[in-house]
Coordinates of C-alpha atoms and ligand atoms in Angstrom, one line a residue:
M953 CA 0.1 0.2 -0.3
T954 CA 0.7 3.4 0.2
G955 CA 1.4 5.7 2.4
A956 CA -1.9 7.3 2.0
E957 CA -3.7 4.2 1.5
A958 CA -2.4 2.8 4.9
L959 CA -3.2 6.1 6.9
V960 CA -7.1 5.6 5.6
E961 CA -7.0 2.0 6.4
T962 CA -5.9 2.6 10.0
L963 CA -8.5 5.5 10.2
I964 CA -11.6 2.9 9.2
Q965 CA -10.3 0.4 11.4
E966 CA -10.0 3.0 14.0
G967 CA -14.0 3.5 13.6
T968 CA -13.8 6.4 11.9
L969 CA -17.1 7.9 10.0
C970 CA -16.2 11.3 8.8
V971 CA -12.9 13.3 8.6
F972 CA -13.8 16.7 8.6
G973 CA -11.5 19.2 6.8
I974 CA -9.8 20.7 3.2
P975 CA -7.2 19.8 0.9
G976 CA -4.3 21.4 -0.3
A977 CA -1.5 20.2 -2.6
Q978 CA 0.5 18.5 0.3
Q979 CA -3.0 16.1 1.0
N980 CA -4.7 15.7 -2.4
E981 CA -3.6 12.0 -2.2
L982 CA -5.2 11.0 1.3
W983 CA -8.1 12.9 -0.1
D984 CA -8.8 10.8 -3.2
T985 CA -7.7 7.5 -0.9
M986 CA -10.8 8.8 1.3
K987 CA -12.5 8.7 -1.5
T988 CA -12.1 5.1 -3.3
K989 CA -11.8 3.9 0.2
R990 CA -14.8 5.0 1.3
L991 CA -14.0 7.1 4.1
G992 CA -16.6 9.9 4.4
Y993 CA -15.2 12.8 4.7
L994 CA -16.9 16.8 4.7
L995 CA -15.5 19.4 2.9
V996 CA -15.4 22.7 5.2
T997 CA -15.1 26.3 5.1
H998 CA -12.6 27.8 6.7
E999 CA -10.5 25.2 9.1
F1000 CA -11.5 26.4 12.2
S1001 CA -14.0 24.7 11.3
A1002 CA -12.6 21.8 10.5
S1003 CA -11.1 21.3 14.4
T1004 CA -14.7 22.2 16.1
M1005 CA -16.7 20.2 13.7
A1006 CA -14.4 17.0 14.5
D1007 CA -15.3 18.6 18.6
G1008 CA -19.2 18.6 17.8
Y1009 CA -18.3 14.8 16.5
A1010 CA -16.2 13.5 19.6
R1011 CA -18.8 14.8 22.0
S1012 CA -22.1 14.2 20.2
T1013 CA -20.5 10.0 20.2
G1014 CA -18.1 10.5 22.1
R1015 CA -15.2 8.7 20.1
P1016 CA -12.3 10.7 18.9
G1017 CA -13.2 13.2 15.9
V1018 CA -10.5 13.7 13.2
L1019 CA -9.3 16.8 11.2
C1020 CA -7.6 16.5 8.3
V1021 CA -5.6 19.8 7.0
V1022 CA -2.9 21.2 5.1
P1023 CA 0.3 22.8 6.8
G1024 CA 1.1 26.1 7.6
P1025 CA -2.2 27.9 7.3
G1026 CA -4.4 25.2 7.4
L1027 CA -3.3 24.3 10.8
T1028 CA -3.2 28.0 12.3
N1029 CA -6.7 28.0 11.0
A1030 CA -8.1 24.9 12.7
L1031 CA -5.8 26.2 16.5
S1032 CA -8.6 27.5 17.9
G1033 CA -10.7 24.9 17.8
I1034 CA -8.2 22.2 18.8
G1035 CA -7.2 24.4 22.1
E1036 CA -11.1 24.6 22.7
A1037 CA -10.9 20.6 22.7
L1038 CA -7.8 20.2 24.5
L1039 CA -8.7 22.6 28.0
D1040 CA -12.7 21.2 27.4
S1041 CA -10.8 17.5 27.1
I1042 CA -12.4 16.1 23.8
P1043 CA -10.8 13.8 22.2
L1044 CA -9.7 14.5 18.7
V1045 CA -6.7 13.3 16.3
C1046 CA -5.4 16.1 14.2
I1047 CA -3.7 14.9 11.0
V1048 CA -1.8 17.6 10.1
G1049 CA 0.2 17.2 6.4
D1050 CA 4.2 18.2 6.3
V1051 CA 6.1 19.6 3.9
A1052 CA 8.9 17.0 2.2
N1053 CA 11.4 15.5 3.8
G1054 CA 14.0 13.5 3.8
S1055 CA 15.6 14.1 0.0
R1056 CA 12.7 15.4 -1.1
N1057 CA 13.2 18.4 1.2
R1058 CA 14.6 21.9 0.2
P1059 CA 14.8 25.3 1.9
F1060 CA 12.3 27.9 1.3
Q1061 CA 9.2 25.4 0.4
V1062 CA 5.8 26.6 1.0
H1063 CA 3.2 26.5 4.3
S1064 CA 6.9 25.5 5.7
L1065 CA 6.3 26.2 9.2
N1066 CA 6.6 24.3 12.0
Q1067 CA 3.8 22.5 12.3
A1068 CA 5.0 20.1 15.4
A1069 CA 6.0 23.0 17.3
L1070 CA 2.3 24.6 16.7
L1071 CA 0.6 21.6 17.5
Q1072 CA 2.8 21.0 20.7
P1073 CA 1.4 23.8 23.4
V1074 CA -2.4 22.4 22.1
T1075 CA -2.4 19.0 22.3
K1076 CA -1.3 15.9 24.6
H1077 CA 1.4 15.4 22.2
V1078 CA 2.9 15.3 18.7
F1079 CA 3.2 12.1 16.0
S1080 CA 5.8 12.9 14.0
A1081 CA 5.9 10.6 11.0
Q1082 CA 9.8 10.6 9.6
S1083 CA 9.0 7.6 7.1
A1084 CA 5.6 6.1 5.6
A1085 CA 6.0 2.6 7.4
E1086 CA 5.7 4.6 11.0
I1087 CA 1.7 6.0 9.3
P1088 CA 0.1 3.5 10.5
Q1089 CA 1.1 3.0 14.2
L1090 CA 1.7 6.6 15.0
V1091 CA -2.5 7.0 14.0
R1092 CA -3.4 3.8 16.2
Q1093 CA -1.2 5.5 19.1
A1094 CA -2.9 9.1 18.4
F1095 CA -6.4 7.3 19.2
Q1096 CA -5.9 5.5 21.8
L1097 CA -3.6 8.4 23.8
A1098 CA -6.7 11.1 22.8
A1099 CA -8.7 9.0 24.9
A1100 CA -7.2 8.0 27.8
G1101 CA -7.3 9.1 30.7
E1102 CA -8.6 12.8 30.3
P1103 CA -9.4 12.9 27.3
G1104 CA -7.5 15.7 24.5
P1105 CA -6.3 16.3 20.9
V1106 CA -3.2 14.9 19.8
G1107 CA -1.2 15.7 16.9
V1108 CA -0.3 13.8 13.8
T1109 CA 2.3 15.3 11.3
I1110 CA 3.0 13.3 8.0
P1111 CA 4.9 14.8 5.7
Y1112 CA 3.6 14.9 1.9
N1113 CA 5.8 12.4 0.0
L1114 CA 5.3 10.1 2.4
L1115 CA 1.8 9.8 1.3
I1116 CA 2.2 8.3 -2.0
E1117 CA 5.9 6.1 -1.0
A1118 CA 4.4 2.1 -1.4
Q1119 CA 5.2 -0.1 1.7
R1120 CA 4.1 -3.4 3.4
F1121 CA 2.7 -2.4 6.4
D1122 CA 2.9 -4.4 9.4
S1123 CA 0.5 -2.9 11.9
G1124 CA -2.2 -4.4 14.3
P1125 CA -4.3 -3.2 16.9
L1126 CA -2.7 -1.5 19.9
E1127 CA -2.7 -3.1 23.9
P1128 CA -5.2 -0.8 25.6
F1129 CA -3.5 1.3 28.1
G1130 CA -3.8 0.7 31.8
V1131 CA -6.5 3.2 33.6
P1132 CA -5.8 4.5 37.0
Y1133 CA -7.5 2.9 39.8
D1134 CA -5.9 4.1 43.3
G1135 CA -7.6 1.7 45.8
Q1136 CA -6.1 2.4 48.7
A1137 CA -7.5 6.6 48.4
A1138 CA -10.5 4.5 47.4
E1139 CA -10.6 3.5 50.4
R1140 CA -9.8 6.3 52.5
A1141 CA -12.6 8.0 50.4
F1142 CA -15.2 5.2 51.3
G1143 CA -14.7 5.5 54.6
L1144 CA -15.2 9.2 54.5
L1145 CA -18.8 8.2 52.6
S1146 CA -19.6 5.5 55.2
N1147 CA -20.2 8.1 57.7
R1148 CA -23.7 8.8 58.0
S1149 CA -23.9 12.1 59.8
L1150 CA -22.1 13.7 57.1
R1151 CA -24.5 14.7 54.2
V1152 CA -23.3 14.1 51.0
G1153 CA -23.4 16.3 48.1
I1154 CA -22.0 14.9 44.5
Y1155 CA -20.8 17.6 42.0
A1156 CA -20.7 15.5 38.7
G1157 CA -17.8 16.4 35.4
L1158 CA -17.6 15.3 32.3
G1159 CA -15.5 12.7 33.4
C1160 CA -19.2 11.2 34.8
M1161 CA -20.3 11.7 30.9
D1162 CA -20.7 7.2 30.1
V1163 CA -21.6 6.4 33.1
S1164 CA -24.3 8.2 34.0
P1165 CA -26.6 5.1 35.3
A1166 CA -23.9 4.5 38.2
L1167 CA -24.2 8.2 38.9
V1168 CA -27.6 7.6 39.5
Q1169 CA -27.4 4.4 41.4
L1170 CA -24.7 6.3 43.9
A1171 CA -26.8 9.1 44.2
E1172 CA -29.8 7.3 45.2
T1173 CA -28.0 5.4 47.9
L1174 CA -26.4 8.2 49.5
Q1175 CA -29.5 10.4 48.7
A1176 CA -27.5 13.3 47.6
P1177 CA -28.6 16.2 45.5
V1178 CA -26.0 16.1 41.6
A1179 CA -24.8 18.8 40.5
T1180 CA -22.7 18.9 37.3
S1181 CA -20.1 21.0 36.5
M1182 CA -20.6 22.9 32.9
A1183 CA -19.5 21.0 30.8
G1184 CA -20.7 17.5 33.0
K1185 CA -24.7 19.2 32.1
G1186 CA -26.4 15.3 31.1
A1187 CA -24.5 13.3 33.2
M1188 CA -27.3 13.2 35.3
P1189 CA -30.8 13.4 34.4
E1190 CA -32.2 16.4 35.5
N1191 CA -35.3 15.2 35.6
H1192 CA -34.4 13.1 38.3
P1193 CA -35.6 14.1 41.9
L1194 CA -32.2 14.1 43.5
A1195 CA -30.6 16.7 40.5
V1196 CA -30.1 20.2 41.0
G1197 CA -28.7 21.7 38.1
W1198 CA -26.1 23.2 37.8
G1199 CA -22.7 24.4 39.4
Y1200 CA -23.5 24.4 43.3
G1201 CA -22.7 27.9 44.4
A1202 CA -23.9 31.6 43.5
Q1203 CA -23.2 31.1 39.8
G1204 CA -25.2 27.9 39.0
T1205 CA -29.2 27.1 39.5
V1206 CA -30.8 28.3 42.6
T1207 CA -31.6 24.8 43.2
A1208 CA -28.3 23.9 43.4
E1209 CA -27.1 26.6 45.5
M1210 CA -30.0 25.9 48.1
A1211 CA -28.8 22.0 48.2
F1212 CA -25.6 22.6 48.8
K1213 CA -25.7 25.0 51.5
N1214 CA -27.0 22.1 53.9
V1215 CA -24.2 19.4 52.4
D1216 CA -20.9 18.4 55.1
L1217 CA -19.7 16.4 52.3
V1218 CA -18.6 17.2 48.6
L1219 CA -17.7 14.2 46.1
A1220 CA -16.8 15.6 43.2
L1221 CA -16.3 12.9 40.3
G1222 CA -14.3 13.5 36.8
V1223 CA -14.1 17.6 37.4
K1224 CA -11.7 20.1 37.1
F1225 CA -13.3 23.4 39.1
S1226 CA -12.1 25.5 36.5
E1227 CA -12.5 28.9 35.9
V1228 CA -15.7 28.9 33.6
S1229 CA -17.3 26.4 35.4
T1230 CA -16.6 27.3 39.3
G1231 CA -18.3 31.3 38.5
Y1232 CA -14.1 33.2 38.5
Y1233 CA -13.3 30.3 41.6
S1234 CA -16.8 31.3 43.6
L1235 CA -18.0 28.6 44.5
P1236 CA -18.5 27.2 48.3
Q1237 CA -15.3 25.4 50.0
H1238 CA -17.0 22.8 52.1
R1239 CA -14.8 21.0 55.2
N1240 CA -15.1 17.9 53.2
L1241 CA -14.2 17.1 49.8
I1242 CA -13.6 13.9 47.6
H1243 CA -11.9 14.8 44.4
V1244 CA -11.8 11.8 41.9
D1245 CA -10.6 12.5 38.7
A1246 CA -8.5 10.5 35.7
N1247 CA -6.3 12.9 35.2
A1248 CA -4.3 13.4 38.5
D1249 CA -3.0 16.9 37.8
N1250 CA -6.4 18.0 38.2
L1251 CA -6.7 16.8 41.8
G1252 CA -6.6 19.5 44.5
R1253 CA -5.5 22.1 42.4
I1254 CA -8.0 24.9 43.0
M1255 CA -10.4 23.9 46.1
R1256 CA -9.0 21.9 49.3
T1257 CA -9.1 18.0 49.7
S1258 CA -9.4 15.4 52.2
V1259 CA -9.0 13.3 49.8
C1260 CA -8.1 12.4 46.3
V1261 CA -8.3 9.6 44.5
H1262 CA -6.7 8.9 41.2
S1263 CA -8.8 7.1 39.3
D1264 CA -11.5 5.5 36.3
M1265 CA -14.7 6.6 36.8
E1266 CA -16.4 3.5 35.7
I1267 CA -14.0 1.7 38.5
F1268 CA -14.3 4.1 40.9
L1269 CA -18.4 4.0 40.8
G1270 CA -18.1 -0.4 40.4
Q1271 CA -16.1 -0.4 43.7
A1272 CA -18.2 2.5 45.4
L1273 CA -21.4 0.5 44.4
M1274 CA -20.0 -2.6 45.9
V1275 CA -20.1 -0.9 49.5
A1276 CA -23.5 0.2 48.7
D1277 CA -24.7 -1.0 52.2
H1278 CA -21.8 0.7 53.8
L1279 CA -22.6 4.1 52.3
R1280 CA -26.7 3.5 51.9
R1281 CA -28.5 6.5 53.9
P1282 CA -32.8 6.0 54.6
T1283 CA -34.7 8.2 51.8
N1284 CA -34.4 12.1 52.3
S1285 CA -38.5 12.3 51.7
R1286 CA -37.7 16.2 53.4
L1287 CA -34.2 17.2 50.8
I1288 CA -36.4 16.2 47.4
D1289 CA -39.5 17.7 48.7
D1290 CA -36.8 20.6 49.2
I1291 CA -35.6 20.4 45.5
Q1292 CA -39.0 19.9 44.1
R1293 CA -39.7 22.8 45.8
T1294 CA -37.4 25.4 45.3
K1295 CA -36.9 23.5 41.3
A1296 CA -40.4 25.1 40.8
Q1297 CA -40.2 28.1 42.0
E1298 CA -37.3 28.5 39.7
A1299 CA -38.7 27.3 36.7
R1300 CA -41.9 30.0 37.8
C1301 CA -38.9 33.0 38.7
N1302 CA -37.6 31.8 34.7
A1303 CA -40.7 31.6 32.9
D1304 CA -41.5 35.5 34.2
I1305 CA -41.3 37.5 30.8
R1306 CA -38.8 40.2 31.4
S1307 CA -39.0 42.3 28.4
T1308 CA -40.7 44.3 25.8
C1309 CA -39.6 45.3 22.7
G1310 CA -37.8 41.6 21.3
V1311 CA -38.1 38.1 22.9
D1312 CA -36.9 37.4 26.5
P1313 CA -34.3 35.6 26.2
M1314 CA -35.2 32.6 28.8
A1315 CA -38.7 33.0 27.3
F1316 CA -36.8 31.7 23.8
L1317 CA -34.6 29.2 25.6
L1318 CA -38.0 27.8 27.9
A1319 CA -39.7 27.5 24.6
L1320 CA -36.8 25.6 22.4
R1321 CA -36.8 22.8 25.1
R1322 CA -40.1 22.7 25.4
L1323 CA -40.4 21.5 21.9
S1324 CA -37.6 20.0 20.4
A1325 CA -37.0 16.4 20.8
C1326 CA -35.7 15.6 23.9
D1327 CA -32.7 13.6 22.6
A1328 CA -32.2 16.4 20.8
L1329 CA -28.3 17.5 20.3
A1330 CA -27.7 21.8 21.3
F1331 CA -24.6 23.5 20.9
V1332 CA -24.8 26.8 23.1
D1333 CA -22.0 29.4 21.9
V1334 CA -20.2 31.7 23.8
T1335 CA -22.9 34.5 24.1
V1336 CA -24.3 35.6 28.1
S1337 CA -27.5 33.4 27.1
Q1338 CA -25.0 30.6 27.6
Y1339 CA -25.8 30.9 31.4
W1340 CA -29.3 30.7 31.1
A1341 CA -28.9 28.1 29.0
T1342 CA -27.2 25.9 30.8
E1343 CA -29.6 26.6 34.2
T1344 CA -33.0 26.2 31.9
F1345 CA -32.5 23.5 28.6
T1346 CA -33.1 21.0 31.6
T1347 CA -31.3 17.6 29.5
S1348 CA -32.5 14.5 30.6
Q1349 CA -29.4 12.3 28.2
P1350 CA -25.8 12.0 28.2
R1351 CA -24.3 14.1 25.2
T1352 CA -27.1 16.6 24.7
F1353 CA -25.7 19.8 25.1
F1354 CA -22.8 21.4 24.3
N1355 CA -20.9 24.5 24.9
P1356 CA -17.5 25.7 24.6
T1357 CA -16.1 25.8 28.1
N1358 CA -13.0 26.6 29.0
N1359 CA -11.5 27.9 25.5
Q1360 CA -14.7 29.9 25.2
V1361 CA -13.9 30.2 21.5
M1362 CA -16.8 32.5 20.1
G1363 CA -18.4 30.5 16.5
W1364 CA -17.7 27.5 18.2
S1365 CA -21.5 26.3 17.8
I1366 CA -22.1 26.7 14.1
P1367 CA -19.3 23.9 13.1
A1368 CA -19.5 21.9 15.7
A1369 CA -23.7 21.6 14.9
L1370 CA -22.6 20.5 11.7
G1371 CA -19.8 17.4 13.2
A1372 CA -22.7 16.1 14.9
Q1373 CA -25.4 16.5 12.5
R1374 CA -23.1 14.4 10.5
V1375 CA -22.8 11.4 11.7
H1376 CA -26.5 12.2 13.4
P1377 CA -27.9 12.3 10.1
H1378 CA -32.1 12.0 12.2
R1379 CA -31.0 13.7 15.5
Q1380 CA -32.6 17.3 15.9
V1381 CA -28.9 19.5 16.3
L1382 CA -29.7 22.8 16.8
T1383 CA -27.3 25.5 17.9
V1384 CA -28.0 28.7 19.6
T1385 CA -25.4 32.1 18.9
G1386 CA -25.4 35.4 19.3
D1387 CA -24.7 38.0 16.7
G1388 CA -21.3 38.4 17.4
C1389 CA -20.8 34.7 17.5
F1390 CA -22.8 34.1 14.0
L1391 CA -20.2 36.6 12.7
M1392 CA -17.0 34.5 13.2
S1393 CA -18.2 31.7 11.8
A1394 CA -21.2 32.1 9.5
M1395 CA -20.4 31.0 6.5
E1396 CA -20.3 27.5 7.2
M1397 CA -24.3 27.4 6.9
S1398 CA -23.1 27.1 3.4
T1399 CA -21.6 24.1 4.4
A1400 CA -25.3 22.9 5.7
A1401 CA -26.6 23.5 2.7
R1402 CA -24.2 22.3 0.7
A1403 CA -24.1 19.2 2.7
G1404 CA -28.0 19.2 3.2
L1405 CA -27.2 18.7 7.3
P1406 CA -30.5 20.5 8.6
V1407 CA -29.0 21.9 11.7
K1408 CA -31.4 25.0 13.3
F1409 CA -29.0 27.4 13.2
F1410 CA -30.4 30.7 15.6
V1411 CA -28.7 34.1 15.7
L1412 CA -30.1 36.0 19.3
D1413 CA -29.7 39.5 17.8
D1414 CA -29.4 42.3 19.6
Q1415 CA -26.4 44.0 17.4
A1416 CA -24.1 43.8 20.2
Y1417 CA -21.3 42.2 22.3
H1418 CA -24.0 41.7 25.3
Y1419 CA -22.0 39.4 27.1
M1420 CA -19.2 42.3 27.1
Q1421 CA -21.1 45.2 27.9
E1422 CA -22.2 43.1 31.5
L1423 CA -18.7 42.9 32.4
Q1424 CA -17.9 46.6 31.0
E1425 CA -20.1 48.7 32.5
P1426 CA -21.3 48.3 35.9
A1427 CA -16.6 48.6 36.0
Y1428 CA -16.3 51.6 33.6
K1429 CA -19.7 53.2 32.9
R1430 CA -19.4 53.4 29.5
T1431 CA -19.0 49.9 27.0
T1432 CA -16.2 49.9 24.5
A1433 CA -15.8 48.4 21.3
T1434 CA -19.1 46.2 22.1
V1435 CA -21.5 47.5 19.5
L1436 CA -22.5 45.5 16.1
A1437 CA -23.4 45.3 12.3
R1438 CA -27.4 45.0 11.1
L1439 CA -27.0 43.0 9.3
D1440 CA -29.7 41.8 6.7
Y1441 CA -30.1 38.3 8.0
R1442 CA -32.8 37.1 5.5
A1443 CA -30.4 38.3 2.6
F1444 CA -27.7 36.4 3.9
A1445 CA -29.6 33.0 4.6
M1446 CA -30.9 33.2 1.3
A1447 CA -26.9 33.8 -0.5
M1448 CA -26.1 30.9 1.5
G1449 CA -29.2 28.1 0.6
L1450 CA -30.7 28.2 3.8
S1451 CA -34.8 28.7 4.7
Y1452 CA -35.4 31.5 7.1
Q1453 CA -37.1 32.5 9.9
E1454 CA -37.4 35.6 12.3
I1455 CA -38.8 36.0 15.5
C1456 CA -39.3 39.5 16.7
S1457 CA -41.9 38.3 19.9
N1458 CA -42.3 36.6 22.7
G1459 CA -45.9 36.0 21.8
E1460 CA -44.6 34.6 18.5
L1461 CA -42.1 31.9 19.9
E1462 CA -44.4 28.9 20.3
S1463 CA -45.9 29.0 16.5
R1464 CA -42.8 30.3 15.0
L1465 CA -40.3 27.5 16.8
C1466 CA -42.7 24.5 15.6
G1467 CA -42.5 25.6 12.4
V1468 CA -38.3 26.0 12.3
L1469 CA -38.3 23.2 14.0
A1470 CA -40.7 20.8 11.6
H1471 CA -38.4 22.2 8.9
D1472 CA -36.8 19.2 6.5
G1473 CA -33.7 21.5 5.8
P1474 CA -31.2 24.3 7.6
V1475 CA -33.1 26.7 8.7
L1476 CA -31.2 30.7 9.8
T1477 CA -34.0 32.3 12.3
R1478 CA -33.2 35.4 13.7
V1479 CA -34.2 35.7 17.1
V1480 CA -34.5 39.5 17.5
T1481 CA -33.5 40.0 21.3
D1482 CA -34.1 41.9 24.0
Y1483 CA -31.7 41.9 26.9
R1484 CA -32.8 44.2 29.6
N1485 CA -34.0 43.2 32.8
R1486 CA -32.4 39.4 33.1
Q1487 CA -29.5 39.1 35.6
V1488 CA -27.2 37.2 34.5
R1489 CA -26.1 34.8 38.2
W1490 CA -22.9 34.0 36.7
I1491 CA -21.8 37.2 36.2
K1492 CA -23.0 38.6 39.8
A1493 CA -21.2 35.2 41.2
A1494 CA -17.7 36.5 39.2
K1495 CA -17.8 39.7 39.8
D1496 CA -17.9 39.6 43.8
K1497 CA -15.5 37.1 43.6
F1498 CA -13.1 39.2 41.1
T1499 CA -14.3 42.8 43.6
K1500 CA -12.8 40.6 46.8
E1501 CA -9.8 40.5 45.6
L1502 CA -8.4 43.5 44.4
T1503 CA -6.0 44.8 46.6
R1504 CA -7.1 48.4 48.4
D1505 CA -5.2 50.2 46.0
Q1506 CA -7.4 49.2 43.0
K1507 CA -10.5 49.0 44.4
I1508 CA -10.2 53.2 45.3
R1509 CA -9.0 53.2 42.1
F1510 CA -12.3 51.8 40.1
L1511 CA -14.3 53.6 43.1
A1512 CA -13.0 56.6 41.7
R1513 CA -13.3 55.8 38.3
I1514 CA -17.0 54.6 38.7
G1515 CA -17.7 57.7 41.1
S1516 CA -16.1 60.3 38.3
R1517 CA -17.7 58.5 35.1
S1518 CA -21.6 58.7 37.0
L1519 CA -21.6 61.8 36.7
N1520 CA -21.5 61.8 32.9
R1521 CA -25.3 61.7 32.1
H1522 CA -24.2 60.4 28.5
P1523 CA -22.0 58.2 28.3
E1524 CA -19.6 57.4 25.1
N1525 CA -20.9 53.7 23.9
D1526 CA -19.4 52.1 20.6
Ligands
LIG3004 C1 -12.5 34.2 19.4 C2 -12.8 34.9 20.3 N1 -12.7 36.3 21.1 C3 -13.1 37.1 21.7 C4 -14.0 36.6 22.6 C5 -14.5 37.5 24.0 N2 -15.7 37.7 24.2 C6 -16.4 37.0 25.0 S1 -18.1 36.5 24.9 C7 -18.2 38.3 23.4 C8 -19.4 38.6 23.0 C9 -20.3 37.6 22.5 O1 -21.6 37.9 21.6 P1 -22.2 38.0 20.8 O2 -21.8 36.5 20.0 O3 -23.6 39.0 19.9 O4 -23.1 37.1 22.3 P2 -24.4 38.4 23.4 O5 -23.6 38.0 24.8 O6 -24.5 39.3 22.1 O7 -25.5 37.2 23.0 C10 -16.5 38.4 23.4 C11 -15.6 39.3 22.4 C12 -13.8 35.5 22.8 N3 -13.7 34.0 24.3 N4 -13.6 35.0 21.5
LIG3005 MG1 -25.1 40.0 20.7

């Protein structure tokens, strides 16, 4: 086989359903071979989408997503999405072409940036093929490493001359990696959990996404309320009586904050306590905290921890359930009633419409949840509404709600949704995008039309970076560089080949959404958004914590500026 044939065979054997990317001179041999061997592929319009579609594929399937890009600009365009996957623990295999090596290497080749050096800071590891014979083995290793422990992206660079070299290849499946389980630490954790005078609360992260039934069983055994991190949303069915939503401080749901006030011991499973998920590290510190994670480097980094357990989540939960009789608490009807009552109050408060000229974003999210399928795949972008969506877009199944959590790369939701739709052709796939995010990746909608991917794109149009305004206004009493263009979305949809809909008032929500969701092709829907009168709990929590950490001098400077600017009744906002 040629190097290209060996590479494609390996991708097929590793279960790849689709490769995302753009061909170039260094990779035409590979794309031609993908076609011959019937490996699925999807042409994107910009390589940011190649990494992000692979990310959407990975999040929705739980399997490594694959992108294939040319060296130089193909790779640098893809970096923001690979970075998101790294910080969000998403497995990707990034096949990056490289300039010729060996006797074909010459100075000044096109795209001759240092590909491995570019990949290094955004991946777990970079494999650089030096000979054609190595290609299949390196690709297998990349798949294995991407999914191992805390998942993440892995790079493979392949000089283009190797793709046409014919070789005998000898590569078989790799021995699976051992999974971590620190049995002694786990025993200490079970000892603490068996103290029935301690009321336990579970905080579940992305590491629990594929062990949902065991998580539910442990929660019922411990009679523990379960909050999730932002990325862990879906690991616990949110319609379960012990589910309290996301976060457990002032940044997440009111129900989670209430339920964890009475908790003596937090059991944190498969979480990192990242800045975004904790509302700028504002989660309350409980006296007892057990932290379990597959990556030892994540343990005890943010919160004071009583016991750290380096463990695979499936094994830890399996072992915990083996000693369930020692951990079991009697049914706590009072807790369950309190959760139910607070959830109902919170839901009533969220359903209260606050906007008058345009659509209330919370009303939109609630209607979208009510009217979409319960297994719909929802992709939410870096809009201020991401926090409301995480609170109110209740999920009853794992791997159905997604957002770019820790790199917060704007424009992520549009390509990520396309990547997921490509491998889930019969599922409803939705995006909730701000108009700023829309401007970053909207050209990718042309791919939806070209490839017949029926994603329903919703853009929250307030002609501004509202998120930035929310951060800037309280501190500076004016806003800078946050006003966006007024777009003709209808014309844009037409140019991209999409159907178009517009929702201009709360009264139209129900009927317009029903129409959009019933449509069998891709639709762009402009939601004329009125952001006034609704607080963002996450921003308040983060701001309070940030302010608390300012030095005395910094506080005085901030307050003096706010004071003098408050006298100006005509702030210059642009
Ligand atoms: C690539 C990138 N650039 C800049 C930012 C900083 N940023 C975060 S949110 C945001 C504005 C989002 O605006 P929009 O999409 O309109 O959402 P809104 O809050 O208005 O709903 C900006 C500029 C970022 N996260 N990512
Ligand atoms: Mg906006």
